[in-house]
XYZ file of C-alpha atoms in Angstrom:
218
model
C 0.000 0.000 0.000
C 1.194 3.514 -0.822
C 3.002 4.689 2.324
C 1.498 8.177 2.359
C -2.060 6.868 1.946
C -1.454 4.097 4.458
C -0.251 6.574 7.098
C -3.232 8.857 6.571
C -5.542 5.861 6.818
C -3.934 4.655 10.058
C -4.053 8.151 11.553
C -7.721 8.501 10.642
C -8.595 5.131 12.168
C -6.898 6.098 15.437
C -8.503 9.536 15.541
C -12.100 8.433 14.978
C -11.907 6.022 17.926
C -11.802 8.883 20.459
C -14.331 11.624 21.031
C -11.747 14.394 21.404
C -9.999 13.544 18.103
C -13.042 12.386 16.142
C -13.531 15.606 14.151
C -9.836 15.699 13.299
C -10.210 12.103 12.105
C -12.981 13.069 9.703
C -10.746 15.857 8.380
C -7.914 13.348 7.912
C -10.314 11.063 6.037
C -11.278 13.922 3.725
C -7.618 14.699 3.072
C -6.993 11.057 2.133
C -10.018 11.008 -0.146
C -8.969 14.260 -1.827
C -5.539 12.851 -2.595
C -7.042 9.675 -4.015
C -9.590 11.607 -6.071
C -6.722 13.537 -7.646
C -5.465 10.231 -9.087
C -8.867 9.563 -10.654
C -8.907 13.106 -12.066
C -5.471 12.533 -13.618
C -6.791 9.331 -15.212
C -9.593 11.306 -16.846
C -7.220 13.842 -18.353
C -4.407 11.454 -19.337
C -5.992 8.160 -20.410
C -7.889 7.574 -23.628
C -11.242 5.803 -23.680
C -9.800 2.428 -24.683
C -7.378 2.547 -21.762
C -10.288 2.869 -19.333
C -11.641 -0.393 -20.818
C -8.321 -2.255 -20.912
C -7.971 -5.425 -18.842
C -4.268 -6.366 -19.083
C -4.405 -8.737 -16.092
C -7.472 -10.655 -17.300
C -6.646 -13.970 -15.608
C -4.987 -12.616 -12.471
C -6.309 -12.828 -8.943
C -6.813 -9.484 -7.239
C -8.231 -6.031 -7.783
C -5.921 -5.404 -10.749
C -7.789 -8.066 -12.774
C -10.484 -5.444 -13.553
C -10.596 -2.326 -15.728
C -10.143 1.237 -14.531
C -13.677 2.180 -15.625
C -15.123 -0.773 -13.705
C -13.058 0.031 -10.610
C -14.359 3.598 -10.547
C -17.949 2.412 -10.952
C -17.472 -0.198 -8.212
C -15.910 2.160 -5.642
C -18.676 4.711 -5.939
C -21.675 2.417 -6.304
C -20.631 0.812 -3.022
C -20.122 4.184 -1.387
C -23.462 5.520 -2.634
C -25.320 2.432 -1.389
C -23.643 2.380 2.020
C -23.792 6.138 2.640
C -27.392 6.653 1.623
C -29.252 3.390 2.152
C -27.471 2.166 5.285
C -26.224 5.292 7.074
C -28.358 8.265 6.061
C -31.429 6.213 5.131
C -32.334 8.349 2.139
C -32.134 8.113 -1.657
C -28.996 7.137 -3.530
C -27.356 9.754 -5.726
C -27.638 7.112 -8.462
C -31.435 7.396 -8.274
C -31.932 11.097 -7.551
C -29.548 12.038 -10.358
C -30.954 9.583 -12.918
C -27.476 8.179 -13.357
C -28.267 4.732 -14.726
C -29.580 6.306 -17.908
C -26.967 9.054 -17.940
C -24.053 6.639 -17.517
C -25.716 4.134 -19.880
C -25.154 1.307 -17.422
C -26.830 -2.074 -17.979
C -26.692 -2.732 -14.207
C -27.579 -0.944 -10.968
C -25.425 -3.177 -8.763
C -21.897 -2.890 -7.373
C -20.614 -5.043 -10.235
C -19.142 -7.752 -7.996
C -20.978 -10.372 -10.038
C -19.118 -9.503 -13.252
C -16.061 -11.520 -14.252
C -13.256 -11.218 -16.790
C -14.591 -10.327 -20.264
C -17.930 -9.290 -18.737
C -16.023 -6.521 -16.934
C -14.401 -5.333 -20.157
C -17.727 -5.427 -22.031
C -19.455 -3.541 -19.210
C -16.733 -0.892 -19.177
C -17.152 -0.190 -22.896
C -20.823 0.681 -22.410
C -20.286 3.395 -19.815
C -20.509 7.109 -20.558
C -17.283 8.199 -18.928
C -18.174 11.870 -18.617
C -21.375 11.017 -16.742
C -19.583 8.407 -14.624
C -17.218 11.142 -13.458
C -20.151 13.454 -12.721
C -21.562 10.655 -10.597
C -18.403 10.017 -8.604
C -17.891 13.674 -7.738
C -21.507 13.956 -6.626
C -21.275 10.781 -4.526
C -18.056 11.944 -2.877
C -19.576 15.309 -1.966
C -22.808 13.787 -0.642
C -20.965 11.204 1.470
C -18.787 13.895 2.997
C -21.837 16.005 3.867
C -23.275 12.971 5.650
C -20.034 12.236 7.491
C -19.640 15.878 8.537
C -23.116 15.756 10.112
C -22.465 12.576 12.108
C -21.513 12.945 15.754
C -19.027 10.710 17.536
C -21.941 9.141 19.428
C -23.246 7.667 16.164
C -20.064 5.684 15.480
C -21.312 2.572 17.284
C -24.676 2.555 15.535
C -25.347 -0.606 13.535
C -27.642 -1.231 10.601
C -31.132 -2.282 11.699
C -32.688 -5.560 10.532
C -35.375 -3.548 8.762
C -32.784 -1.528 6.867
C -30.928 -4.706 5.896
C -34.130 -6.164 4.458
C -34.816 -2.922 2.627
C -31.325 -3.064 1.119
C -32.012 -6.599 -0.114
C -35.290 -5.483 -1.692
C -33.565 -2.824 -3.820
C -31.492 -5.410 -5.753
C -28.466 -3.120 -5.776
C -26.377 -6.092 -4.629
C -26.493 -9.094 -6.957
C -27.500 -12.526 -5.663
C -24.366 -13.933 -7.315
C -22.009 -15.636 -4.854
C -19.329 -13.039 -5.619
C -21.643 -10.257 -4.443
C -24.313 -11.397 -1.982
C -21.832 -11.616 0.912
C -21.543 -7.819 0.835
C -24.908 -7.397 2.570
C -23.864 -9.314 5.691
C -20.398 -7.754 5.564
C -21.761 -4.199 5.672
C -24.625 -4.880 8.033
C -22.384 -6.526 10.636
C -20.323 -3.338 10.914
C -21.063 -0.188 12.869
C -20.710 3.222 11.232
C -17.073 3.460 12.323
C -16.389 0.162 10.567
C -18.051 1.397 7.402
C -15.917 4.552 7.430
C -12.824 2.358 7.750
C -13.614 0.290 4.659
C -15.964 1.501 1.914
C -15.061 5.170 2.450
C -11.306 4.821 2.802
C -9.418 1.524 2.514
C -11.648 0.302 -0.310
C -10.708 3.403 -2.317
C -7.004 2.797 -1.688
C -7.083 -0.845 -2.792
C -8.924 -0.203 -6.053
C -7.022 2.966 -6.956
C -3.685 1.263 -6.353
C -4.889 -1.587 -8.589
C -5.935 0.963 -11.225
C -2.470 2.531 -11.107
C -1.021 -0.913 -11.695
C -3.294 -1.303 -14.743
C -2.308 2.151 -16.006
C 1.376 1.386 -15.594
C 1.044 -1.948 -17.423
C -0.754 -0.293 -20.350
C 1.960 2.365 -20.606
C 4.958 0.043 -20.460
């Protein structure tokens, strides 16, 4: 893991565990996310459309076996679902912004169910400009939610009713590669969700995307 990102992530995790450093921890999280978002912005300006669809590690195990376009979709669909359905209990940006049609996506899910060539084919269908509009809007909305959360809310867990509601929306596929996500998220408290979908998950997929970018440009 990138040392700078890893240190920010560790600092944030320590800070949000204590009431007197909690707000500083949220600021550290935002700093980490801003640095990571800069990488995605560089991708948009430097890579051509075909490079967003490229899958140079097709048969590998790991996050780098995807495409950059897929990875971006995946990071922010998960964040949108977790932030709005599970934490804030309101509407996803994906829905309020009409983004399925705008992005031209054949799916509304996180994409975990897609494999190998399916990922490449999916990536080719996406309207990249609208995908980037989506990710900036999701990032901003998540950070508004996080800024409004008090330290006392960190131990709050997802209710059984909310878990069932999440299932009913079909935003997580029933495929074995995806369905586990529901239990994974719903067994965490809000602090745990901050420590994965909103931070470490970004790092893992963006590092993998950098590996893809570097392989393409060899």
